[in-house]
Amino acid sequence: MDFIQFIFLIFFYIPLYVAIDIDPSKTLVWGPGLNPQKVVMRARYFFLQLRDYQERNITKSPGKNIVFASIKGRNKNNQACRIWAQTLDCDDGSFIVRYRVYETCYNFEMSVRVKDLVLTSASKSEKGPIYEEECNCPHPSLESWMTNYECPESYSQIEEDLKIFPEVDFDKIRADLIKTYHKPHSYSFCHYVIKNNKIYRKCYGQHVGFNIFSDSILLSLSRKVHLPDSEFFMNLGDWPLVPKNNQLYPIFSWCGSDDTNDIVLPTYDLTESSLENMGRVMLDVLSVQGNIKTPWEKKIEKVFWRGRDSRRERLDLIDIARENPELFNVSITNFFFFKNEMEKYGPGERHISFFDFFKYKYQLNIDGTVAAYRQPYLLAGDSLVFKQTSKYYEFFYHHLIPHEHYVPVNHNLSDLVEKVKWAKANDDIARKIAKNGRELIRQVALPRDVLCYYVSLLKEWSQRMISDIKVLDGMEPVGQPNHVCDCHSDEVVKPSLSSKTEL
Ligand SMILES: *[C@@H]1O[C@H](CO)[C@@H](O)[C@H](O)[C@H]1NC(C)=O
Ligand SMILES: *[C@@H]1O[C@H](CO)[C@@H](O)[C@H](O)[C@H]1NC(C)=O
Ligand SMILES: *[C@@H]1O[C@H](CO)[C@@H](O)[C@H](O)[C@H]1NC(C)=O
């Protein structure tokens, strides 16, 4: 190397590496995308956490060209398999690698390099088949599927929701339930039966278009695993439907509330983005982590909020912001419920990408008609989340601890200004809470967790059925999309050695 090159190296490269002391060999690696043969998703994903020589987590982006992922395979015609891979820099020393396979792959080779080191923990070579999402090759055993996906043993929310339904005899309640809720102007719902891993349904109400979300998750799951036979009712609206003091009917809903007994499922929004990330949706809990480019120190110290006028407190927020312009940048984007107050609370600001919300240090979650379904995406970002206290909840809210994962504010927002001032004065704590929020989402609300939650609920539910599960008059089959895929029969679980000896 000549002298000029040497000087160049000292001044340009060395500072880059010295500034952040990454020890590639200490990198932590985890996630379901490391087992592509066992775990099928539209986008498989895993995480990397960079660490230094003393095994301390790196907490900043190390800059470009540090992490490289190479993922390839062959299709059944022995051509290069069509795979789309992304490496998302989460700007906090961690990375997400995710990849979509468009066709069944064999001789799959994955390797991840950090600086000059190829990580053995993230290097895989698998014979295959590595199925694409559309493959209808259900795993025969629910239990071993759940083990493959590393689903939790149980969910306290599911236990809580189902404890009032120790057994369910639909022959006794089916007709009454339908009669009670068949009010086309008020409610929309579908009656589902899963029989021999096929989906059947009959829908009631005026707005049944949302069954696209329940259909697509059920179809996706039934392609992955043989679902237990069961029967259930799925509420297609936002509002939970079963008041606590009324006749107790079991109804699955996307949102729960303290004064209803609905059985809660992940929201249609989170369900869709979990199934369709690297597909039809741009915003999902993974992409939001990889698309924030404003580090904490550079964030604007204001509350940023955009949304519709779907609740009075959203208008109150505008009043509060006008009195405290140094703390807020908020705006109602659409008027529908309070059109007559548009003059006072408008005009709305122009549309801004959700990723740009995180140029601001503080985010706010105020209920819409029910829980605001943006909560998982807000928490997955790297700003501090303030949340209005509310009776509405989503399937994962019971994990949320106030002051640990978010800062609670009164339902009437009376302490909002005070809480924001507190956060400004306690920046280190605010930053820690923001980090904990993201960490929690990584533990409980990623695509894998959504799949696990549905399967776990269907499993628990099916065990409570005492009526015969049969396809009822007027139900139509919900068919799988046309897609050709070779399922391999060696997938079938073989009896283990110990059970063989019993034979
Ligand atoms: C380092 O990061 C990993 C992965 O996110 C996390 O589990 C661990 O708690 C972190 N360690 C510290 C000391 O923050
Ligand atoms: C509020 O935020 C928007 C979007 O980032 C920006 O264009 C606008 O200038 C901000 N308003 C104020 C008063 O800072
Ligand atoms: C707002 O809510 C808090 C806590 O619930 C309550 O103490 C306070 O009186 C309320 N303020 C107004 C103006 O209603």
Coordinates of C-alpha atoms and ligand atoms in Angstrom, one line a residue:
M1 CA 0.0 0.0 0.0
D2 CA 1.4 3.4 -0.9
F3 CA 1.5 6.3 1.5
I4 CA -1.5 8.1 0.1
Q5 CA -3.6 4.9 0.4
F6 CA -2.4 4.5 4.0
I7 CA -3.4 8.1 4.9
F8 CA -6.7 7.5 3.3
L9 CA -7.2 4.4 5.3
I10 CA -6.4 6.1 8.6
F11 CA -8.6 9.1 8.0
F12 CA -11.6 7.4 6.4
Y13 CA -11.8 3.8 7.4
I14 CA -10.3 3.6 10.8
P15 CA -12.6 6.3 12.4
L16 CA -15.6 4.4 11.0
Y17 CA -14.6 1.2 12.8
V18 CA -13.1 2.8 15.9
A19 CA -16.2 4.9 16.5
I20 CA -18.3 1.8 17.0
D21 CA -16.3 -1.2 18.2
I22 CA -18.2 -4.0 16.7
D23 CA -17.0 -7.5 17.4
P24 CA -18.8 -9.5 14.7
S25 CA -18.2 -12.8 16.5
K26 CA -20.3 -11.5 19.4
T27 CA -23.4 -10.8 17.3
L28 CA -26.7 -12.2 18.7
V29 CA -28.9 -13.9 16.1
W30 CA -32.5 -15.0 16.6
G31 CA -35.9 -15.4 14.9
P32 CA -38.1 -17.9 13.0
G33 CA -36.5 -17.1 9.6
L34 CA -33.5 -19.2 10.7
N35 CA -35.6 -22.3 10.2
P36 CA -37.1 -21.9 6.8
Q37 CA -38.0 -25.5 6.3
K38 CA -40.1 -25.6 9.5
V39 CA -41.5 -22.1 9.4
V40 CA -43.5 -20.9 6.4
M41 CA -44.3 -17.3 6.0
R42 CA -44.7 -14.8 3.2
A43 CA -41.7 -13.0 4.6
R44 CA -39.5 -15.0 6.9
Y45 CA -37.4 -12.9 9.2
F46 CA -34.7 -12.9 11.9
F47 CA -32.8 -10.4 14.0
L48 CA -29.2 -9.5 14.5
Q49 CA -28.0 -7.5 17.5
L50 CA -24.4 -6.2 17.1
R51 CA -22.2 -6.2 20.1
D52 CA -18.8 -5.0 21.1
Y53 CA -15.7 -6.9 22.4
Q54 CA -17.2 -6.8 25.9
E55 CA -20.5 -8.2 24.7
R56 CA -22.3 -4.9 25.2
N57 CA -25.0 -4.2 22.8
I58 CA -24.2 -1.6 20.1
T59 CA -27.0 1.0 20.3
K60 CA -26.5 3.0 17.2
S61 CA -26.5 2.3 13.5
P62 CA -23.0 1.2 12.5
G63 CA -23.4 2.9 9.1
K64 CA -23.7 1.3 5.7
N65 CA -22.0 -1.8 4.4
I66 CA -21.6 -3.6 7.7
V67 CA -24.2 -6.4 7.4
F68 CA -24.7 -8.4 4.3
A69 CA -27.1 -11.2 3.8
S70 CA -26.9 -13.7 0.9
I71 CA -29.9 -16.1 0.5
K72 CA -30.3 -18.4 -2.5
G73 CA -31.5 -21.8 -3.6
R74 CA -32.6 -23.8 -6.6
N75 CA -36.1 -24.4 -7.8
K76 CA -37.4 -27.8 -8.9
N77 CA -36.0 -27.2 -12.4
N78 CA -32.6 -26.6 -10.8
Q79 CA -32.6 -22.9 -11.7
A80 CA -31.9 -20.1 -9.3
C81 CA -34.8 -19.8 -7.0
R82 CA -36.7 -16.5 -7.0
I83 CA -36.0 -14.9 -3.6
W84 CA -36.3 -11.3 -2.5
A85 CA -34.2 -10.4 0.6
Q86 CA -34.0 -7.2 2.6
T87 CA -31.6 -6.1 5.3
L88 CA -33.3 -3.5 7.6
D89 CA -31.0 -1.3 9.7
C90 CA -33.1 -0.6 12.8
D91 CA -30.8 2.3 13.7
D92 CA -30.2 1.0 17.2
G93 CA -27.5 -1.5 16.6
S94 CA -29.9 -4.2 15.6
F95 CA -30.9 -5.4 12.1
I96 CA -33.7 -7.4 10.6
V97 CA -33.1 -9.7 7.7
R98 CA -36.2 -10.8 5.9
Y99 CA -36.8 -12.7 2.7
R100 CA -39.6 -13.8 0.6
V101 CA -39.4 -17.0 -1.5
Y102 CA -41.7 -16.9 -4.6
E103 CA -41.4 -20.6 -5.4
T104 CA -40.4 -23.8 -3.6
C105 CA -36.7 -23.8 -3.1
Y106 CA -34.2 -26.6 -2.6
N107 CA -30.5 -26.6 -1.7
F108 CA -31.2 -23.5 0.2
E109 CA -28.1 -21.5 1.3
M110 CA -28.2 -18.6 3.6
S111 CA -25.3 -16.7 5.0
V112 CA -24.9 -13.4 6.8
R113 CA -21.7 -11.5 7.1
V114 CA -20.9 -8.8 9.6
K115 CA -17.9 -6.8 8.5
D116 CA -15.6 -9.6 7.4
L117 CA -17.0 -12.4 9.4
V118 CA -19.5 -14.9 8.2
L119 CA -21.7 -15.7 11.2
T120 CA -22.1 -19.4 11.8
S121 CA -25.3 -18.8 13.8
A122 CA -27.0 -17.2 10.8
S123 CA -25.6 -19.6 8.1
K124 CA -27.9 -22.3 7.0
S125 CA -27.9 -24.8 4.3
E126 CA -31.1 -26.8 4.0
K127 CA -32.0 -29.4 1.5
G128 CA -35.6 -28.1 1.3
P129 CA -38.3 -28.0 0.3
I130 CA -38.6 -24.4 1.5
Y131 CA -42.3 -23.6 0.7
E132 CA -43.7 -20.3 -0.4
E133 CA -46.7 -18.8 1.5
E134 CA -49.2 -20.0 -1.2
C135 CA -48.2 -23.7 -0.8
N136 CA -51.1 -25.8 0.5
C137 CA -49.0 -28.3 2.4
P138 CA -50.4 -28.4 5.9
H139 CA -48.3 -29.9 8.7
P140 CA -50.3 -32.9 10.1
S141 CA -49.6 -32.2 13.7
L142 CA -50.8 -29.0 15.5
E143 CA -48.5 -29.7 18.5
S144 CA -45.3 -30.1 16.5
W145 CA -46.2 -27.2 14.3
M146 CA -46.5 -25.0 17.4
T147 CA -43.1 -26.3 18.6
N148 CA -41.6 -25.5 15.2
Y149 CA -42.9 -22.0 15.3
E150 CA -41.8 -21.7 19.0
C151 CA -45.3 -20.6 20.0
P152 CA -45.8 -20.0 23.7
E153 CA -47.4 -22.8 25.8
S154 CA -50.3 -20.6 26.6
Y155 CA -51.6 -17.0 26.5
S156 CA -53.1 -15.4 29.5
Q157 CA -55.5 -13.3 27.3
I158 CA -56.9 -16.5 25.8
E159 CA -57.3 -18.1 29.2
E160 CA -59.0 -15.1 30.5
D161 CA -61.4 -14.8 27.5
L162 CA -62.3 -18.5 27.4
K163 CA -62.7 -19.2 31.1
I164 CA -66.4 -18.2 30.9
F165 CA -66.8 -20.8 28.2
P166 CA -65.6 -24.1 29.7
E167 CA -67.7 -25.9 27.2
V168 CA -69.7 -24.8 24.2
D169 CA -72.8 -26.6 22.8
F170 CA -73.7 -24.7 19.6
D171 CA -76.8 -26.9 19.1
K172 CA -78.2 -25.1 22.1
I173 CA -77.1 -21.5 21.4
R174 CA -76.5 -21.2 17.6
A175 CA -80.0 -20.2 16.6
D176 CA -80.4 -17.7 19.4
L177 CA -77.1 -16.1 18.8
I178 CA -77.9 -15.7 15.1
K179 CA -81.3 -14.3 16.0
T180 CA -79.8 -11.8 18.5
Y181 CA -77.1 -10.5 16.2
H182 CA -78.8 -10.7 12.8
K183 CA -79.5 -7.0 12.6
P184 CA -78.1 -6.1 9.2
H185 CA -78.0 -2.3 9.9
S186 CA -76.1 -2.7 13.1
Y187 CA -73.9 -5.8 12.9
S188 CA -71.9 -7.8 10.4
F189 CA -70.4 -11.2 11.3
C190 CA -69.6 -14.5 9.8
H191 CA -70.4 -18.0 11.1
Y192 CA -67.4 -20.2 10.4
V193 CA -66.9 -24.0 10.5
I194 CA -63.6 -25.6 10.1
K195 CA -64.0 -29.3 9.1
N196 CA -61.2 -31.5 7.9
N197 CA -59.0 -28.5 7.5
K198 CA -61.4 -26.9 5.1
I199 CA -63.1 -23.5 5.8
Y200 CA -66.8 -22.9 5.4
R201 CA -68.8 -19.8 6.3
K202 CA -72.1 -18.0 6.1
C203 CA -72.0 -14.2 6.7
Y204 CA -74.7 -11.9 8.1
G205 CA -75.1 -8.1 7.8
Q206 CA -74.6 -5.3 5.4
H207 CA -70.8 -4.9 5.6
V208 CA -69.4 -8.3 5.2
G209 CA -66.5 -7.2 3.0
F210 CA -64.2 -7.4 6.0
N211 CA -64.5 -11.2 5.9
I212 CA -61.6 -10.9 3.4
F213 CA -59.3 -10.5 6.5
S214 CA -60.7 -13.5 8.5
D215 CA -60.8 -15.6 5.3
S216 CA -57.2 -14.9 4.5
I217 CA -55.8 -15.7 7.9
L218 CA -57.8 -18.9 8.1
L219 CA -56.8 -20.0 4.6
S220 CA -53.1 -19.1 5.3
L221 CA -53.1 -21.1 8.6
S222 CA -54.9 -24.1 7.0
R223 CA -52.2 -24.2 4.3
K224 CA -49.5 -24.4 7.1
V225 CA -51.1 -26.7 9.6
H226 CA -54.0 -29.1 9.9
L227 CA -56.4 -27.1 11.9
P228 CA -58.7 -28.7 14.5
D229 CA -62.4 -28.9 13.6
S230 CA -64.3 -26.1 15.2
E231 CA -67.2 -23.7 14.9
F232 CA -67.2 -20.0 15.8
F233 CA -68.7 -16.6 15.1
M234 CA -66.4 -13.8 13.8
N235 CA -67.5 -10.2 14.4
L236 CA -66.5 -8.1 11.3
G237 CA -67.1 -4.7 12.9
D238 CA -64.8 -2.8 15.2
W239 CA -67.0 -2.6 18.2
P240 CA -67.1 -5.6 20.5
L241 CA -70.6 -7.1 20.6
V242 CA -71.2 -9.0 23.8
P243 CA -72.1 -6.8 26.8
K244 CA -71.1 -8.2 30.1
N245 CA -74.5 -8.2 31.7
N246 CA -76.3 -9.9 28.8
Q247 CA -76.8 -13.4 27.6
L248 CA -73.3 -14.8 27.2
Y249 CA -72.6 -15.6 23.5
P250 CA -69.1 -16.5 22.3
I251 CA -68.0 -14.1 19.6
F252 CA -64.5 -13.5 18.3
S253 CA -63.6 -9.9 17.8
W254 CA -60.6 -7.8 16.7
C255 CA -60.9 -5.5 19.6
G256 CA -61.9 -6.1 23.3
S257 CA -63.2 -3.8 26.0
D258 CA -63.6 -3.9 29.7
D259 CA -67.4 -4.0 29.5
T260 CA -67.7 -6.8 27.0
N261 CA -67.0 -10.5 26.8
D262 CA -65.8 -10.8 23.2
I263 CA -63.0 -13.2 22.6
V264 CA -60.2 -11.0 21.2
L265 CA -58.0 -11.8 18.2
P266 CA -55.2 -9.7 16.6
T267 CA -56.8 -6.8 14.7
Y268 CA -57.5 -7.2 11.0
D269 CA -54.9 -4.6 10.4
L270 CA -52.1 -6.3 12.2
T271 CA -53.2 -9.7 10.8
E272 CA -53.1 -8.4 7.3
S273 CA -49.7 -6.7 7.7
S274 CA -48.3 -9.9 9.3
L275 CA -49.5 -12.0 6.4
E276 CA -48.7 -9.5 3.7
N277 CA -45.3 -7.9 4.7
M278 CA -43.1 -8.0 1.6
G279 CA -46.4 -8.4 -0.2
R280 CA -49.3 -6.0 -0.5
V281 CA -48.5 -3.8 2.6
M282 CA -45.7 -1.2 3.1
L283 CA -46.3 -0.6 6.7
D284 CA -45.8 -3.5 9.1
V285 CA -44.1 -4.0 12.4
L286 CA -40.9 -5.0 10.7
S287 CA -40.7 -2.3 8.0
V288 CA -41.4 0.4 10.6
Q289 CA -38.3 -0.6 12.5
G290 CA -36.1 -0.4 9.4
N291 CA -37.4 2.8 8.0
I292 CA -36.8 5.3 10.7
K293 CA -33.8 7.5 9.9
T294 CA -33.9 10.1 12.7
P295 CA -31.8 9.1 15.8
W296 CA -33.2 10.0 19.2
E297 CA -30.9 13.0 19.6
K298 CA -32.1 14.5 16.3
K299 CA -35.8 14.0 16.8
I300 CA -38.0 17.1 17.2
E301 CA -39.2 17.3 20.8
K302 CA -42.9 17.6 20.1
V303 CA -45.9 15.3 20.1
F304 CA -46.7 14.3 16.6
W305 CA -50.2 13.1 15.8
R306 CA -52.4 12.7 12.7
G307 CA -55.8 11.0 12.5
R308 CA -59.5 11.2 11.8
D309 CA -62.1 13.0 14.0
S310 CA -63.5 9.7 15.3
R311 CA -63.6 10.7 18.9
R312 CA -64.2 13.9 20.9
E313 CA -60.8 13.8 22.6
R314 CA -59.1 14.0 19.2
L315 CA -60.7 17.5 18.8
D316 CA -59.7 18.4 22.4
L317 CA -56.2 17.5 21.4
I318 CA -56.3 20.3 18.8
D319 CA -57.3 22.8 21.5
I320 CA -54.5 21.6 23.8
A321 CA -52.0 21.9 21.0
R322 CA -53.1 25.4 20.1
E323 CA -52.4 26.5 23.6
N324 CA -49.0 24.7 23.6
P325 CA -47.6 25.0 20.1
E326 CA -44.1 24.4 21.3
L327 CA -45.0 20.9 22.4
F328 CA -47.3 19.7 19.6
N329 CA -47.6 19.1 15.9
V330 CA -51.0 17.5 15.5
S331 CA -53.8 17.7 13.0
I332 CA -57.1 16.1 12.1
T333 CA -56.7 14.6 8.6
N334 CA -60.4 13.8 7.8
F335 CA -63.7 15.1 9.1
F336 CA -66.6 12.7 9.2
F337 CA -68.1 12.5 12.7
F338 CA -67.8 16.2 13.6
K339 CA -68.2 17.7 10.2
N340 CA -69.9 20.8 11.7
E341 CA -66.8 21.6 13.7
M342 CA -64.5 21.4 10.7
E343 CA -64.3 25.2 10.6
K344 CA -62.9 25.3 14.1
Y345 CA -60.6 22.2 14.1
G346 CA -59.5 22.1 10.5
P347 CA -58.0 22.4 8.0
G348 CA -56.1 19.1 7.9
E349 CA -52.4 19.0 7.1
R350 CA -51.4 17.1 4.0
H351 CA -50.7 13.4 4.2
I352 CA -47.4 12.3 5.7
S353 CA -45.8 8.9 5.6
F354 CA -46.1 6.9 8.8
F355 CA -42.4 6.4 8.8
D356 CA -42.0 10.2 9.0
F357 CA -44.0 10.3 12.3
F358 CA -40.7 9.2 13.9
K359 CA -38.9 12.4 13.1
Y360 CA -40.7 13.5 16.3
K361 CA -39.8 12.3 19.7
Y362 CA -43.3 11.8 21.1
Q363 CA -46.2 9.8 19.7
L364 CA -49.7 9.7 20.9
N365 CA -52.3 7.0 20.8
I366 CA -55.9 8.3 21.2
D367 CA -58.8 5.9 20.7
G368 CA -60.7 6.1 17.4
T369 CA -64.1 4.5 17.4
V370 CA -62.4 1.7 19.4
A371 CA -58.7 1.1 20.2
A372 CA -56.5 2.8 17.7
Y373 CA -55.0 0.0 15.7
R374 CA -51.8 1.8 15.1
Q375 CA -50.5 0.9 18.6
P376 CA -48.2 -1.9 17.6
Y377 CA -46.6 0.2 14.8
L378 CA -46.2 3.2 17.2
L379 CA -44.5 1.0 19.8
A380 CA -42.3 -0.7 17.2
G381 CA -40.9 2.7 16.2
D382 CA -38.2 4.4 18.3
S383 CA -40.2 7.3 19.8
L384 CA -41.9 7.6 23.1
V385 CA -45.5 6.6 23.1
F386 CA -48.1 8.4 25.2
K387 CA -51.4 6.4 25.4
Q388 CA -54.8 7.6 26.4
T389 CA -56.2 5.4 29.2
S390 CA -59.0 3.4 27.6
K391 CA -61.4 0.5 28.2
Y392 CA -60.6 -0.8 24.7
Y393 CA -57.7 -3.2 24.2
E394 CA -56.0 -5.5 21.6
F395 CA -54.9 -9.0 22.1
F396 CA -51.4 -8.0 23.3
Y397 CA -52.2 -5.0 25.6
H398 CA -52.1 -7.0 28.8
H399 CA -48.3 -7.1 28.3
L400 CA -48.1 -3.3 28.2
I401 CA -47.0 -1.9 31.5
P402 CA -47.5 1.9 32.1
H403 CA -44.3 3.8 32.5
E404 CA -42.3 0.8 31.3
H405 CA -43.5 0.5 27.7
Y406 CA -45.4 3.7 27.3
V407 CA -46.6 6.8 29.3
P408 CA -50.3 6.7 30.2
V409 CA -52.4 9.9 30.0
N410 CA -55.9 10.5 31.4
H411 CA -58.8 9.6 29.2
N412 CA -59.8 13.3 29.0
L413 CA -56.1 14.2 28.2
S414 CA -56.1 16.6 31.2
D415 CA -52.5 15.6 32.2
L416 CA -51.1 15.4 28.7
V417 CA -49.2 18.7 28.7
E418 CA -47.7 17.9 32.1
K419 CA -46.6 14.4 31.0
V420 CA -45.0 15.7 27.9
K421 CA -43.1 18.3 30.0
W422 CA -42.0 15.5 32.3
A423 CA -40.7 13.5 29.3
K424 CA -38.7 16.5 28.1
A425 CA -37.2 16.9 31.5
N426 CA -36.4 13.2 31.9
D427 CA -34.9 12.4 28.5
D428 CA -33.0 9.3 29.6
I429 CA -36.0 7.7 31.1
A430 CA -38.1 8.6 28.1
R431 CA -35.6 7.0 25.8
K432 CA -35.5 3.9 27.9
I433 CA -39.3 3.6 27.8
A434 CA -39.3 4.0 24.0
K435 CA -36.7 1.2 23.7
N436 CA -38.7 -1.1 26.0
G437 CA -41.8 -0.5 23.8
R438 CA -40.0 -1.7 20.7
E439 CA -38.5 -4.6 22.6
L440 CA -42.0 -5.7 23.7
I441 CA -43.4 -5.6 20.2
R442 CA -40.5 -7.8 19.2
Q443 CA -41.6 -10.3 21.8
V444 CA -45.3 -10.4 21.3
A445 CA -46.6 -8.8 18.1
L446 CA -44.4 -9.9 15.2
P447 CA -45.9 -11.9 12.3
R448 CA -45.0 -15.2 14.0
D449 CA -46.8 -14.2 17.2
V450 CA -49.9 -13.3 15.2
L451 CA -49.9 -16.8 13.6
C452 CA -49.3 -18.5 16.9
Y453 CA -52.1 -16.5 18.6
Y454 CA -54.7 -17.6 16.1
V455 CA -53.6 -21.2 16.2
S456 CA -53.5 -21.3 19.9
L457 CA -57.0 -19.8 20.2
L458 CA -58.4 -22.2 17.6
K459 CA -56.8 -25.1 19.5
E460 CA -58.2 -24.1 22.9
W461 CA -61.6 -23.3 21.3
S462 CA -61.9 -26.6 19.5
Q463 CA -61.3 -28.4 22.8
R464 CA -64.4 -26.8 24.3
M465 CA -66.8 -27.9 21.5
I466 CA -69.3 -30.4 22.7
S467 CA -71.7 -30.1 19.8
D468 CA -70.9 -32.0 16.6
I469 CA -68.9 -30.0 14.1
K470 CA -70.7 -30.1 10.8
V471 CA -71.0 -27.9 7.7
L472 CA -74.4 -26.3 8.0
D473 CA -77.0 -25.5 5.4
G474 CA -76.3 -22.3 3.6
M475 CA -72.6 -22.3 4.3
E476 CA -70.2 -21.9 1.4
P477 CA -66.7 -23.2 1.2
V478 CA -63.9 -20.7 1.3
G479 CA -61.5 -21.9 -1.4
Q480 CA -57.7 -21.7 -1.5
P481 CA -56.3 -19.5 -4.3
N482 CA -55.1 -21.4 -7.3
H483 CA -51.5 -22.3 -6.9
V484 CA -49.4 -25.3 -7.9
C485 CA -47.0 -26.6 -5.3
D486 CA -45.5 -30.0 -4.8
C487 CA -46.0 -31.1 -1.2
H488 CA -43.5 -33.6 0.1
S489 CA -45.0 -36.5 1.9
D490 CA -41.9 -37.0 4.0
E491 CA -43.3 -34.0 5.9
V492 CA -45.7 -36.4 7.7
V493 CA -44.4 -36.9 11.2
K494 CA -43.0 -40.3 11.6
P495 CA -43.5 -42.1 14.9
S496 CA -40.6 -41.4 17.2
L497 CA -38.3 -44.2 18.4
S498 CA -39.9 -44.4 21.8
S499 CA -43.4 -44.8 20.4
K500 CA -42.0 -47.5 18.0
T501 CA -40.9 -49.6 20.9
E502 CA -44.4 -49.4 22.4
L503 CA -45.7 -50.9 19.1
Ligands
LIG1 C1 -29.0 -6.7 24.1 O1 -29.9 -7.0 23.1 C2 -30.6 -8.3 23.3 C3 -31.4 -8.5 22.0 O2 -32.3 -7.5 21.8 C4 -31.4 -8.2 24.5 O3 -32.1 -9.4 24.7 C5 -30.6 -7.9 25.7 O4 -31.4 -7.7 26.8 C6 -29.7 -6.6 25.4 N1 -28.8 -6.5 26.6 C7 -28.8 -5.4 27.3 C8 -27.8 -5.4 28.4 O5 -29.5 -4.4 27.0
LIG2 C1 -45.8 19.8 11.4 O1 -45.3 18.7 10.7 C2 -45.4 18.7 9.3 C3 -44.9 17.4 8.8 O2 -43.7 17.1 9.3 C4 -44.5 19.9 8.8 O3 -44.6 19.9 7.4 C5 -45.0 21.2 9.4 O4 -44.2 22.2 9.1 C6 -45.0 21.1 11.0 N1 -45.6 22.3 11.5 C7 -45.0 23.0 12.4 C8 -45.7 24.2 12.9 O5 -43.8 22.8 12.8
LIG3 C1 -60.1 14.3 33.8 O1 -59.8 13.0 34.3 C2 -59.2 13.0 35.5 C3 -58.8 11.5 35.9 O2 -59.8 10.7 35.5 C4 -60.1 13.6 36.6 O3 -59.5 13.6 37.8 C5 -60.4 15.1 36.1 O4 -61.3 15.6 37.0 C6 -60.9 15.1 34.7 N1 -61.0 16.5 34.3 C7 -62.1 17.0 33.7 C8 -62.0 18.4 33.3 O5 -63.1 16.4 33.5

